[in-house]
PDB file of C-alpha atoms and ligand atoms in Angstrom:
ATOM      1  CA  MET Y 106     -29.133   3.051 -23.443  1.00 89.00           C
ATOM      2  CA  ILE Y 107     -25.737   4.597 -23.958  1.00 90.00           C
ATOM      3  CA  ILE Y 108     -24.290   6.313 -20.889  1.00 93.00           C
ATOM      4  CA  ALA Y 109     -21.473   8.813 -21.219  1.00 95.00           C
ATOM      5  CA  GLY Y 110     -18.223   7.724 -19.552  1.00 90.00           C
ATOM      6  CA  ARG Y 111     -19.401   4.190 -18.789  1.00 90.00           C
ATOM      7  CA  VAL Y 112     -16.583   1.660 -19.097  1.00 92.00           C
ATOM      8  CA  ASP Y 113     -15.958  -1.974 -18.245  1.00 93.00           C
ATOM      9  CA  VAL Y 114     -12.929  -4.223 -18.119  1.00 95.00           C
ATOM     10  CA  ASP Y 115     -13.104  -4.910 -21.857  1.00 95.00           C
ATOM     11  CA  ASP Y 116     -12.166  -1.240 -22.336  1.00 97.00           C
ATOM     12  CA  LEU Y 117      -8.914  -1.666 -20.385  1.00 98.00           C
ATOM     13  CA  PRO Y 118      -6.704  -2.194 -23.464  1.00 97.00           C
ATOM     14  CA  ARG Y 119      -7.812   1.301 -24.593  1.00 98.00           C
ATOM     15  CA  ILE Y 120      -7.757   2.932 -21.124  1.00 98.00           C
ATOM     16  CA  CYS Y 121      -4.391   1.548 -20.072  1.00 98.00           C
ATOM     17  CA  PRO Y 122      -2.500   0.034 -23.001  1.00 98.00           C
ATOM     18  CA  LEU Y 123       0.802   0.329 -21.112  1.00 98.00           C
ATOM     19  CA  LEU Y 124      -0.463  -1.699 -18.159  1.00 98.00           C
ATOM     20  CA  SER Y 125      -3.134  -4.038 -19.485  1.00 98.00           C
ATOM     21  CA  ARG Y 126      -2.150  -7.700 -19.793  1.00 98.00           C
ATOM     22  CA  ARG Y 127      -4.096  -7.889 -23.034  1.00 97.00           C
ATOM     23  CA  THR Y 128      -1.855  -5.311 -24.732  1.00 98.00           C
ATOM     24  CA  ASN Y 129       1.356  -6.651 -23.166  1.00 98.00           C
ATOM     25  CA  PRO Y 130       1.387 -10.341 -24.069  1.00 97.00           C
ATOM     26  CA  ARG Y 131       4.998 -10.751 -22.925  1.00 97.00           C
ATOM     27  CA  TYR Y 132       3.669 -11.082 -19.358  1.00 97.00           C
ATOM     28  CA  GLY Y 133       1.429 -13.984 -20.370  1.00 96.00           C
ATOM     29  CA  GLU Y 134      -1.634 -14.818 -18.305  1.00 95.00           C
ATOM     30  CA  SER Y 135      -0.082 -14.674 -14.882  1.00 95.00           C
ATOM     31  CA  GLN Y 136       3.435 -13.217 -14.791  1.00 97.00           C
ATOM     32  CA  THR Y 137       3.908 -10.247 -12.463  1.00 98.00           C
ATOM     33  CA  ARG Y 138       6.385  -7.461 -13.166  1.00 98.00           C
ATOM     34  CA  VAL Y 139       8.593  -7.225 -10.069  1.00 98.00           C
ATOM     35  CA  VAL Y 140       8.874  -3.749  -8.529  1.00 98.00           C
ATOM     36  CA  GLU Y 141      12.049  -3.293  -6.514  1.00 98.00           C
ATOM     37  CA  VAL Y 142      12.419  -0.872  -3.623  1.00 98.00           C
ATOM     38  CA  GLY Y 143      15.973  -1.377  -2.422  1.00 97.00           C
ATOM     39  CA  ARG Y 144      16.193  -5.089  -1.630  1.00 97.00           C
ATOM     40  CA  VAL Y 145      12.428  -5.412  -1.316  1.00 98.00           C
ATOM     41  CA  ARG Y 146      10.748  -7.114  -4.279  1.00 98.00           C
ATOM     42  CA  PHE Y 147       7.003  -6.585  -4.781  1.00 98.00           C
ATOM     43  CA  GLY Y 148       5.595  -9.391  -6.911  1.00 98.00           C
ATOM     44  CA  GLY Y 149       8.687 -11.514  -6.219  1.00 97.00           C
ATOM     45  CA  GLU Y 150       9.067 -14.845  -4.466  1.00 92.00           C
ATOM     46  CA  ARG Y 151       7.331 -13.880  -1.233  1.00 95.00           C
ATOM     47  CA  PRO Y 152       4.748 -11.346  -0.045  1.00 98.00           C
ATOM     48  CA  VAL Y 153       6.119  -8.022   1.192  1.00 98.00           C
ATOM     49  CA  VAL Y 154       5.063  -6.671   4.595  1.00 98.00           C
ATOM     50  CA  ILE Y 155       5.148  -2.907   5.129  1.00 99.00           C
ATOM     51  CA  ALA Y 156       4.450  -1.737   8.683  1.00 98.00           C
ATOM     52  CA  GLY Y 157       4.690   1.373  10.798  1.00 98.00           C
ATOM     53  CA  PRO Y 158       2.697   4.133  12.425  1.00 98.00           C
ATOM     54  CA  CYS Y 159      -0.226   5.868  10.755  1.00 98.00           C
ATOM     55  CA  ALA Y 160       1.525   9.197  11.286  1.00 98.00           C
ATOM     56  CA  VAL Y 161       5.018  10.269  12.231  1.00 98.00           C
ATOM     57  CA  GLU Y 162       4.199  12.054  15.484  1.00 98.00           C
ATOM     58  CA  ASN Y 163       7.684  12.595  16.874  1.00 98.00           C
ATOM     59  CA  ARG Y 164      11.182  11.139  16.687  1.00 98.00           C
ATOM     60  CA  GLU Y 165      10.910   8.824  19.722  1.00 97.00           C
ATOM     61  CA  GLN Y 166       7.563   7.321  18.677  1.00 98.00           C
ATOM     62  CA  THR Y 167       8.723   6.697  15.111  1.00 98.00           C
ATOM     63  CA  LEU Y 168      12.093   5.203  16.059  1.00 98.00           C
ATOM     64  CA  GLU Y 169      10.457   2.952  18.648  1.00 98.00           C
ATOM     65  CA  ILE Y 170       7.891   1.615  16.170  1.00 98.00           C
ATOM     66  CA  ALA Y 171      10.471   1.319  13.384  1.00 98.00           C
ATOM     67  CA  ARG Y 172      12.693  -0.840  15.637  1.00 98.00           C
ATOM     68  CA  ALA Y 173       9.678  -2.894  16.723  1.00 98.00           C
ATOM     69  CA  VAL Y 174       8.438  -3.604  13.190  1.00 98.00           C
ATOM     70  CA  LYS Y 175      11.971  -4.472  12.126  1.00 98.00           C
ATOM     71  CA  GLY Y 176      12.131  -6.859  15.098  1.00 98.00           C
ATOM     72  CA  SER Y 177       8.821  -8.395  14.016  1.00 98.00           C
ATOM     73  CA  GLY Y 178      10.277  -9.119  10.583  1.00 98.00           C
ATOM     74  CA  ALA Y 179       8.717  -6.374   8.435  1.00 98.00           C
ATOM     75  CA  ASP Y 180      10.347  -5.616   5.068  1.00 98.00           C
ATOM     76  CA  MET Y 181       9.542  -1.920   4.860  1.00 98.00           C
ATOM     77  CA  LEU Y 182       8.525   1.007   7.062  1.00 98.00           C
ATOM     78  CA  ARG Y 183       5.454   3.205   6.571  1.00 98.00           C
ATOM     79  CA  GLY Y 184       4.516   6.485   8.262  1.00 98.00           C
ATOM     80  CA  GLY Y 185       2.731   9.657   7.220  1.00 98.00           C
ATOM     81  CA  ALA Y 186       4.521  13.005   7.298  1.00 98.00           C
ATOM     82  CA  TYR Y 187       1.670  14.708   5.428  1.00 98.00           C
ATOM     83  CA  LYS Y 188      -1.694  13.391   6.602  1.00 98.00           C
ATOM     84  CA  PRO Y 189      -5.046  13.714   4.796  1.00 98.00           C
ATOM     85  CA  ARG Y 190      -7.484  14.431   7.661  1.00 97.00           C
ATOM     86  CA  THR Y 191     -11.234  14.916   7.575  1.00 96.00           C
ATOM     87  CA  SER Y 192     -10.978  18.033   9.722  1.00 97.00           C
ATOM     88  CA  PRO Y 193      -8.431  20.771   9.065  1.00 98.00           C
ATOM     89  CA  HIS Y 194      -8.280  21.188  12.847  1.00 98.00           C
ATOM     90  CA  ASP Y 195      -6.855  17.674  13.317  1.00 97.00           C
ATOM     91  CA  PHE Y 196      -3.137  16.823  13.351  1.00 97.00           C
ATOM     92  CA  GLN Y 197      -1.898  17.296   9.783  1.00 98.00           C
ATOM     93  CA  GLY Y 198       1.507  15.603  10.139  1.00 98.00           C
ATOM     94  CA  LEU Y 199       4.965  17.018  10.813  1.00 98.00           C
ATOM     95  CA  GLY Y 200       5.747  17.706   7.154  1.00 98.00           C
ATOM     96  CA  LEU Y 201       9.454  18.124   6.358  1.00 98.00           C
ATOM     97  CA  GLU Y 202      10.436  17.335   9.951  1.00 98.00           C
ATOM     98  CA  GLY Y 203       8.503  14.064   9.621  1.00 98.00           C
ATOM     99  CA  LEU Y 204      10.396  13.197   6.439  1.00 98.00           C
ATOM    100  CA  LYS Y 205      13.698  13.730   8.256  1.00 98.00           C
ATOM    101  CA  ILE Y 206      12.569  11.444  11.088  1.00 98.00           C
ATOM    102  CA  LEU Y 207      11.535   8.787   8.560  1.00 98.00           C
ATOM    103  CA  ARG Y 208      14.935   8.989   6.913  1.00 98.00           C
ATOM    104  CA  GLU Y 209      16.662   8.546  10.256  1.00 98.00           C
ATOM    105  CA  ALA Y 210      14.428   5.557  11.125  1.00 98.00           C
ATOM    106  CA  SER Y 211      15.188   4.038   7.745  1.00 98.00           C
ATOM    107  CA  GLN Y 212      18.948   4.512   8.118  1.00 98.00           C
ATOM    108  CA  GLU Y 213      18.937   3.007  11.582  1.00 98.00           C
ATOM    109  CA  THR Y 214      16.816  -0.047  10.763  1.00 98.00           C
ATOM    110  CA  GLY Y 215      17.849  -0.552   7.137  1.00 98.00           C
ATOM    111  CA  LEU Y 216      14.155  -0.651   6.170  1.00 98.00           C
ATOM    112  CA  PRO Y 217      13.149   1.279   3.031  1.00 98.00           C
ATOM    113  CA  VAL Y 218      10.360   3.809   3.667  1.00 98.00           C
ATOM    114  CA  VAL Y 219       7.077   4.660   1.974  1.00 99.00           C
ATOM    115  CA  THR Y 220       5.171   7.847   2.753  1.00 99.00           C
ATOM    116  CA  GLU Y 221       2.236   9.702   1.268  1.00 98.00           C
ATOM    117  CA  VAL Y 222       2.558  12.762  -0.930  1.00 98.00           C
ATOM    118  CA  MET Y 223      -0.606  14.845  -1.356  1.00 98.00           C
ATOM    119  CA  ASP Y 224       0.635  17.979  -3.051  1.00 98.00           C
ATOM    120  CA  VAL Y 225       2.149  18.294  -6.545  1.00 98.00           C
ATOM    121  CA  ARG Y 226       4.416  21.028  -5.188  1.00 98.00           C
ATOM    122  CA  LEU Y 227       5.956  18.624  -2.673  1.00 98.00           C
ATOM    123  CA  VAL Y 228       6.699  15.616  -4.875  1.00 98.00           C
ATOM    124  CA  ASP Y 229      10.409  16.466  -5.260  1.00 98.00           C
ATOM    125  CA  GLN Y 230      10.786  17.161  -1.545  1.00 98.00           C
ATOM    126  CA  VAL Y 231       9.166  13.861  -0.523  1.00 98.00           C
ATOM    127  CA  ALA Y 232      11.091  11.914  -3.189  1.00 98.00           C
ATOM    128  CA  GLU Y 233      14.354  13.247  -1.780  1.00 98.00           C
ATOM    129  CA  TYR Y 234      13.724  11.655   1.631  1.00 98.00           C
ATOM    130  CA  VAL Y 235      11.973   8.333   1.024  1.00 98.00           C
ATOM    131  CA  ASP Y 236      12.258   5.214  -1.138  1.00 98.00           C
ATOM    132  CA  MET Y 237       8.668   4.971  -2.355  1.00 99.00           C
ATOM    133  CA  LEU Y 238       5.901   7.573  -2.739  1.00 98.00           C
ATOM    134  CA  GLN Y 239       2.332   6.782  -1.761  1.00 99.00           C
ATOM    135  CA  VAL Y 240      -0.633   8.316  -3.535  1.00 99.00           C
ATOM    136  CA  GLY Y 241      -3.513   7.991  -1.085  1.00 98.00           C
ATOM    137  CA  SER Y 242      -7.083   6.937  -1.660  1.00 98.00           C
ATOM    138  CA  ARG Y 243      -8.350  10.519  -1.669  1.00 98.00           C
ATOM    139  CA  ASN Y 244      -5.913  11.480  -4.414  1.00 98.00           C
ATOM    140  CA  MET Y 245      -6.177   8.466  -6.709  1.00 98.00           C
ATOM    141  CA  GLN Y 246      -7.779  10.636  -9.370  1.00 98.00           C
ATOM    142  CA  ASN Y 247      -5.636  13.723  -8.787  1.00 98.00           C
ATOM    143  CA  TYR Y 248      -4.267  13.555 -12.321  1.00 98.00           C
ATOM    144  CA  PRO Y 249      -1.636  16.322 -12.058  1.00 98.00           C
ATOM    145  CA  LEU Y 250      -0.273  14.558  -8.935  1.00 98.00           C
ATOM    146  CA  LEU Y 251      -0.150  11.236 -10.793  1.00 98.00           C
ATOM    147  CA  VAL Y 252       1.782  12.869 -13.640  1.00 98.00           C
ATOM    148  CA  GLU Y 253       4.242  14.400 -11.174  1.00 98.00           C
ATOM    149  CA  VAL Y 254       4.891  11.134  -9.309  1.00 98.00           C
ATOM    150  CA  GLY Y 255       5.279   9.517 -12.716  1.00 98.00           C
ATOM    151  CA  ARG Y 256       8.234  11.859 -13.268  1.00 98.00           C
ATOM    152  CA  CYS Y 257       9.798  11.607  -9.801  1.00 97.00           C
ATOM    153  CA  GLY Y 258      12.087   8.647 -10.459  1.00 96.00           C
ATOM    154  CA  LYS Y 259      10.869   6.705  -7.414  1.00 98.00           C
ATOM    155  CA  PRO Y 260       8.508   3.701  -7.164  1.00 98.00           C
ATOM    156  CA  VAL Y 261       4.887   4.580  -6.384  1.00 99.00           C
ATOM    157  CA  LEU Y 262       2.322   2.892  -4.136  1.00 99.00           C
ATOM    158  CA  LEU Y 263      -1.055   3.746  -5.660  1.00 99.00           C
ATOM    159  CA  LYS Y 264      -3.947   3.222  -3.302  1.00 99.00           C
ATOM    160  CA  ARG Y 265      -7.381   2.521  -4.695  1.00 98.00           C
ATOM    161  CA  GLY Y 266      -9.851   5.383  -4.436  1.00 98.00           C
ATOM    162  CA  MET Y 267     -12.449   4.513  -1.812  1.00 98.00           C
ATOM    163  CA  ALA Y 268     -15.188   4.488  -4.445  1.00 97.00           C
ATOM    164  CA  ALA Y 269     -13.097   3.701  -7.505  1.00 98.00           C
ATOM    165  CA  SER Y 270     -13.866   0.968 -10.002  1.00 98.00           C
ATOM    166  CA  LEU Y 271     -11.089  -1.302 -11.256  1.00 98.00           C
ATOM    167  CA  CYS Y 272     -11.036   0.613 -14.566  1.00 98.00           C
ATOM    168  CA  GLU Y 273     -10.663   3.970 -12.795  1.00 98.00           C
ATOM    169  CA  TRP Y 274      -7.879   2.583 -10.612  1.00 98.00           C
ATOM    170  CA  LEU Y 275      -5.919   1.115 -13.509  1.00 98.00           C
ATOM    171  CA  GLY Y 276      -6.570   4.287 -15.522  1.00 98.00           C
ATOM    172  CA  ALA Y 277      -4.973   6.242 -12.673  1.00 98.00           C
ATOM    173  CA  ALA Y 278      -1.954   3.919 -12.709  1.00 99.00           C
ATOM    174  CA  GLU Y 279      -1.667   4.493 -16.463  1.00 98.00           C
ATOM    175  CA  TYR Y 280      -1.107   8.234 -15.830  1.00 99.00           C
ATOM    176  CA  ILE Y 281       2.014   7.303 -13.835  1.00 98.00           C
ATOM    177  CA  ALA Y 282       3.143   4.748 -16.416  1.00 98.00           C
ATOM    178  CA  LYS Y 283       2.653   7.236 -19.276  1.00 98.00           C
ATOM    179  CA  GLU Y 284       5.370   9.423 -17.741  1.00 98.00           C
ATOM    180  CA  GLY Y 285       7.780   6.507 -18.075  1.00 98.00           C
ATOM    181  CA  ASN Y 286       7.457   5.198 -14.516  1.00 98.00           C
ATOM    182  CA  LEU Y 287       6.393   1.553 -14.446  1.00 98.00           C
ATOM    183  CA  GLU Y 288       7.534   1.068 -10.848  1.00 98.00           C
ATOM    184  CA  ILE Y 289       3.961   0.983  -9.560  1.00 99.00           C
ATOM    185  CA  VAL Y 290       2.454  -1.153  -6.814  1.00 99.00           C
ATOM    186  CA  LEU Y 291      -1.332  -1.098  -6.446  1.00 99.00           C
ATOM    187  CA  CYS Y 292      -2.983  -1.184  -3.012  1.00 99.00           C
ATOM    188  CA  GLU Y 293      -6.549  -2.234  -2.184  1.00 99.00           C
ATOM    189  CA  ARG Y 294      -7.588  -0.432   1.038  1.00 98.00           C
ATOM    190  CA  GLY Y 295     -11.320  -0.999   1.270  1.00 98.00           C
ATOM    191  CA  ILE Y 296     -14.158   0.673  -0.554  1.00 98.00           C
ATOM    192  CA  LYS Y 297     -17.279   2.537   0.537  1.00 97.00           C
ATOM    193  CA  ALA Y 298     -20.258   0.219   0.585  1.00 95.00           C
ATOM    194  CA  TYR Y 299     -23.763   0.779   1.915  1.00 90.00           C
ATOM    195  CA  PRO Y 300     -22.985  -0.552   5.414  1.00 90.00           C
ATOM    196  CA  SER Y 301     -19.482   0.936   5.609  1.00 90.00           C
ATOM    197  CA  GLY Y 302     -18.881   2.419   9.017  1.00 93.00           C
ATOM    198  CA  GLU Y 303     -21.434   0.211  10.769  1.00 96.00           C
ATOM    199  CA  TYR Y 304     -19.204  -2.768  11.629  1.00 97.00           C
ATOM    200  CA  SER Y 305     -16.034  -1.915   9.708  1.00 97.00           C
ATOM    201  CA  ARG Y 306     -14.488   1.304   8.424  1.00 98.00           C
ATOM    202  CA  TYR Y 307     -14.655   0.408   4.729  1.00 98.00           C
ATOM    203  CA  SER Y 308     -15.394  -2.894   2.969  1.00 98.00           C
ATOM    204  CA  LEU Y 309     -12.302  -4.889   2.074  1.00 98.00           C
ATOM    205  CA  ASP Y 310     -12.801  -5.867  -1.564  1.00 98.00           C
ATOM    206  CA  LEU Y 311     -10.992  -9.184  -1.680  1.00 98.00           C
ATOM    207  CA  SER Y 312     -12.430 -10.071  -5.089  1.00 98.00           C
ATOM    208  CA  VAL Y 313     -10.621  -7.203  -6.719  1.00 98.00           C
ATOM    209  CA  ILE Y 314      -7.243  -8.884  -6.084  1.00 98.00           C
ATOM    210  CA  PRO Y 315      -7.628 -11.733  -8.606  1.00 98.00           C
ATOM    211  CA  ALA Y 316      -9.284  -9.251 -10.985  1.00 98.00           C
ATOM    212  CA  VAL Y 317      -6.287  -6.900 -10.784  1.00 98.00           C
ATOM    213  CA  ARG Y 318      -3.940  -9.826 -11.329  1.00 98.00           C
ATOM    214  CA  ALA Y 319      -5.932 -10.949 -14.351  1.00 98.00           C
ATOM    215  CA  GLU Y 320      -6.013  -7.505 -15.972  1.00 98.00           C
ATOM    216  CA  THR Y 321      -2.523  -6.137 -15.279  1.00 98.00           C
ATOM    217  CA  PHE Y 322       1.008  -7.356 -14.577  1.00 98.00           C
ATOM    218  CA  LEU Y 323       1.516  -4.826 -11.760  1.00 98.00           C
ATOM    219  CA  PRO Y 324       1.876  -6.198  -8.212  1.00 98.00           C
ATOM    220  CA  VAL Y 325      -1.036  -5.562  -5.844  1.00 98.00           C
ATOM    221  CA  ILE Y 326      -0.988  -5.409  -2.040  1.00 99.00           C
ATOM    222  CA  VAL Y 327      -3.682  -4.936   0.623  1.00 99.00           C
ATOM    223  CA  ASP Y 328      -4.083  -2.488   3.501  1.00 99.00           C
ATOM    224  CA  PRO Y 329      -6.100  -4.408   6.126  1.00 98.00           C
ATOM    225  CA  SER Y 330      -5.814  -1.514   8.607  1.00 98.00           C
ATOM    226  CA  HIS Y 331      -7.723   1.202   6.747  1.00 98.00           C
ATOM    227  CA  ALA Y 332     -10.021  -1.385   5.126  1.00 98.00           C
ATOM    228  CA  THR Y 333     -11.364  -2.623   8.463  1.00 98.00           C
ATOM    229  CA  GLY Y 334     -10.581   0.201  10.891  1.00 98.00           C
ATOM    230  CA  VAL Y 335     -10.611  -2.411  13.665  1.00 98.00           C
ATOM    231  CA  ALA Y 336      -7.374  -3.779  15.140  1.00 98.00           C
ATOM    232  CA  ALA Y 337      -8.996  -7.142  15.971  1.00 98.00           C
ATOM    233  CA  MET Y 338      -9.827  -7.715  12.286  1.00 98.00           C
ATOM    234  CA  VAL Y 339      -6.383  -6.926  10.862  1.00 98.00           C
ATOM    235  CA  GLU Y 340      -4.880 -10.393  11.269  1.00 98.00           C
ATOM    236  CA  SER Y 341      -7.782 -12.251   9.596  1.00 98.00           C
ATOM    237  CA  ALA Y 342      -8.001  -9.629   6.843  1.00 98.00           C
ATOM    238  CA  SER Y 343      -4.268 -10.097   6.218  1.00 98.00           C
ATOM    239  CA  ARG Y 344      -4.609 -13.862   5.915  1.00 98.00           C
ATOM    240  CA  ALA Y 345      -7.617 -13.538   3.631  1.00 98.00           C
ATOM    241  CA  ALA Y 346      -5.773 -11.046   1.416  1.00 98.00           C
ATOM    242  CA  LEU Y 347      -2.911 -13.481   0.923  1.00 98.00           C
ATOM    243  CA  GLU Y 348      -5.319 -16.309   0.106  1.00 97.00           C
ATOM    244  CA  PHE Y 349      -6.828 -14.072  -2.575  1.00 98.00           C
ATOM    245  CA  GLY Y 350      -3.402 -13.545  -4.149  1.00 98.00           C
ATOM    246  CA  SER Y 351      -2.155 -10.309  -2.594  1.00 98.00           C
ATOM    247  CA  HIS Y 352       1.562  -9.648  -3.145  1.00 98.00           C
ATOM    248  CA  GLY Y 353       1.864  -8.019   0.253  1.00 98.00           C
ATOM    249  CA  LEU Y 354       0.383  -6.045   3.120  1.00 99.00           C
ATOM    250  CA  ILE Y 355       0.676  -2.540   4.516  1.00 99.00           C
ATOM    251  CA  ILE Y 356      -0.216  -2.458   8.205  1.00 99.00           C
ATOM    252  CA  GLU Y 357      -0.485   0.235  10.870  1.00 98.00           C
ATOM    253  CA  VAL Y 358       1.300  -0.504  14.138  1.00 98.00           C
ATOM    254  CA  ALA Y 359       1.389   1.323  17.482  1.00 98.00           C
ATOM    255  CA  SER Y 360       3.510   0.896  20.581  1.00 96.00           C
ATOM    256  CA  ASP Y 361       2.408  -1.757  23.082  1.00 92.00           C
ATOM    257  CA  ARG Y 362       4.078  -0.047  26.025  1.00 92.00           C
ATOM    258  CA  LEU Y 363       1.514   0.517  28.765  1.00 85.00           C
ATOM    259  CA  ASP Y 364       2.650   4.109  29.213  1.00 90.00           C
ATOM    260  CA  ALA Y 365       2.702   4.865  25.459  1.00 91.00           C
ATOM    261  CA  VAL Y 366       0.627   7.817  24.287  1.00 92.00           C
ATOM    262  CA  LYS Y 367      -2.400   6.864  22.167  1.00 95.00           C
ATOM    263  CA  PRO Y 368      -1.762   7.484  18.424  1.00 97.00           C
ATOM    264  CA  LYS Y 369      -3.087  10.840  17.182  1.00 96.00           C
ATOM    265  CA  CYS Y 370      -4.785   9.178  14.230  1.00 96.00           C
ATOM    266  CA  ASP Y 371      -6.374   5.815  13.534  1.00 97.00           C
ATOM    267  CA  ALA Y 372      -5.658   4.436  17.023  1.00 97.00           C
ATOM    268  CA  ALA Y 373      -8.510   1.881  16.823  1.00 97.00           C
ATOM    269  CA  GLN Y 374      -6.971   0.083  13.868  1.00 98.00           C
ATOM    270  CA  ALA Y 375      -3.355  -0.040  15.054  1.00 98.00           C
ATOM    271  CA  ILE Y 376      -2.053  -3.496  15.981  1.00 98.00           C
ATOM    272  CA  THR Y 377       0.820  -4.226  18.352  1.00 98.00           C
ATOM    273  CA  PRO Y 378       4.264  -5.403  17.209  1.00 98.00           C
ATOM    274  CA  ARG Y 379       3.340  -8.783  18.708  1.00 98.00           C
ATOM    275  CA  THR Y 380       0.332  -9.214  16.423  1.00 98.00           C
ATOM    276  CA  LEU Y 381       2.473  -8.075  13.510  1.00 98.00           C
ATOM    277  CA  ARG Y 382       4.933 -10.849  14.355  1.00 98.00           C
ATOM    278  CA  LYS Y 383       2.063 -13.369  14.244  1.00 98.00           C
ATOM    279  CA  ILE Y 384       0.988 -12.101  10.812  1.00 98.00           C
ATOM    280  CA  ILE Y 385       4.553 -12.288   9.489  1.00 98.00           C
ATOM    281  CA  HIS Y 386       4.896 -15.788  10.930  1.00 98.00           C
ATOM    282  CA  PHE Y 387       1.782 -16.728   8.980  1.00 98.00           C
ATOM    283  CA  VAL Y 388       3.239 -15.208   5.801  1.00 98.00           C
ATOM    284  CA  GLU Y 389       6.465 -17.166   6.240  1.00 97.00           C
ATOM    285  CA  THR Y 390       4.969 -20.547   7.130  1.00 96.00           C
ATOM    286  CA  ARG Y 391       2.476 -20.199   4.287  1.00 96.00           C
ATOM    287  CA  GLN Y 392       5.371 -19.572   1.881  1.00 93.00           C
ATOM    288  CA  GLU Y 393       7.196 -22.650   3.136  1.00 93.00           C
ATOM    289  CA  TYR Y 394       4.043 -24.698   2.705  1.00 93.00           C
ATOM    290  CA  LEU Y 395       3.521 -23.419  -0.853  1.00 92.00           C
ATOM    291  CA  ALA Y 396       7.172 -24.065  -1.761  1.00 91.00           C
ATOM    292  CA  GLU Y 397       6.911 -27.576  -0.344  1.00 91.00           C
ATOM    293  CA  ARG Y 398       3.720 -28.259  -2.319  1.00 90.00           C
ATOM    294  CA  LEU Y 399       5.405 -27.033  -5.512  1.00 87.00           C
ATOM    295  CA  HIS Y 400       8.378 -29.259  -4.802  1.00 88.00           C
ATOM    296  CA  VAL Y 401       6.141 -32.304  -4.300  1.00 90.00           C
ATOM    297  CA  ALA Y 402       4.148 -31.515  -7.442  1.00 86.00           C
ATOM    298  CA  SER Y 403       7.271 -31.212  -9.611  1.00 85.00           C
ATOM    299  CA  ALA Y 404       9.025 -34.272  -8.134  1.00 82.00           C
TER     300      ALA Y 404
HETATM  301  C1  LIG E 527      -2.526   5.998   4.857  1.00 91.24           C
HETATM  302  O1  LIG E 527      -2.085   4.929   4.407  1.00 91.24           O
HETATM  303  O2  LIG E 527      -1.916   6.666   5.695  1.00 91.24           O
HETATM  304  C2  LIG E 527      -3.833   6.497   4.382  1.00 91.24           C
HETATM  305  C3  LIG E 527      -4.275   7.706   4.704  1.00 91.24           C
HETATM  306  O3  LIG E 527      -4.497   5.600   3.650  1.00 91.24           O
HETATM  307  P1  LIG E 527      -5.713   5.814   2.592  1.00 91.24           P
HETATM  308  O4  LIG E 527      -5.232   6.808   1.577  1.00 91.24           O
HETATM  309  O5  LIG E 527      -5.908   4.447   2.033  1.00 91.24           O
HETATM  310  O6  LIG E 527      -6.883   6.292   3.387  1.00 91.24           O
HETATM  311 MN1  LIG E 528      -4.018   5.710   9.016  1.00 91.24          MN
END
């Protein structure tokens, strides 16, 4: 039976000739194209850790978390100024004011910033304030938005749609690449599965990481926070992601002060700066171990 629109990975050279390994033999079987955001190198020598609040709620909260994640050793800051929320009655983000706060937090800590852009009309505004633009899961197939971020001159973090196949995800990345922007980092953030929501928010698809790395030369990172929705699972999910070949992590962090106000969104999945430090310690010691093993093997 022939089904309209059905594709599989063997169609990738046609769907995304700019990004498929098969149509770009200069990257060989395993070379990753490094994406630079300031001094941060995705797909470089060591995994990148992005951390910060789910949403920019106010100046004090954002500066406090930015300093804390910097102190924990994070490479980049995250935080939403425009938030995609299930209910239009929920906190939607501070918008332009949030972007200004992010810029201040970035200048103070020296950490580059990534934030989500949801609206084609706001791509230039967001690009003016931050170092990397995020296209969220809900917008992975918003093709006009992909075209616009492809033209914005800034690197793009492209999250996987929550029900997207690998082909759909790489096809979405190709829209950005077609506009001349190859500075794309992919992000697995959990997919909808039958039991999703019962014991975790989404289902972290670890197997997609080696598949992405086999099919494209773009770096790929993992969001253990949205994938699990449970703070207690974030550390193990982070370790597992690295073991599966992830080039980095993007993690939501909240204040650990006893008198801190509960985050307005995604509070249950936010880890403390202390847990973040443990995850980054794992990343670093794992790198040392791998470097040592390589050294022994080549001696
Ligand atoms: C986010 O990172 O703030 C976010 C909303 O993630 P996702 O698009 O993966 O749900
Ligand atoms: Mn969130």
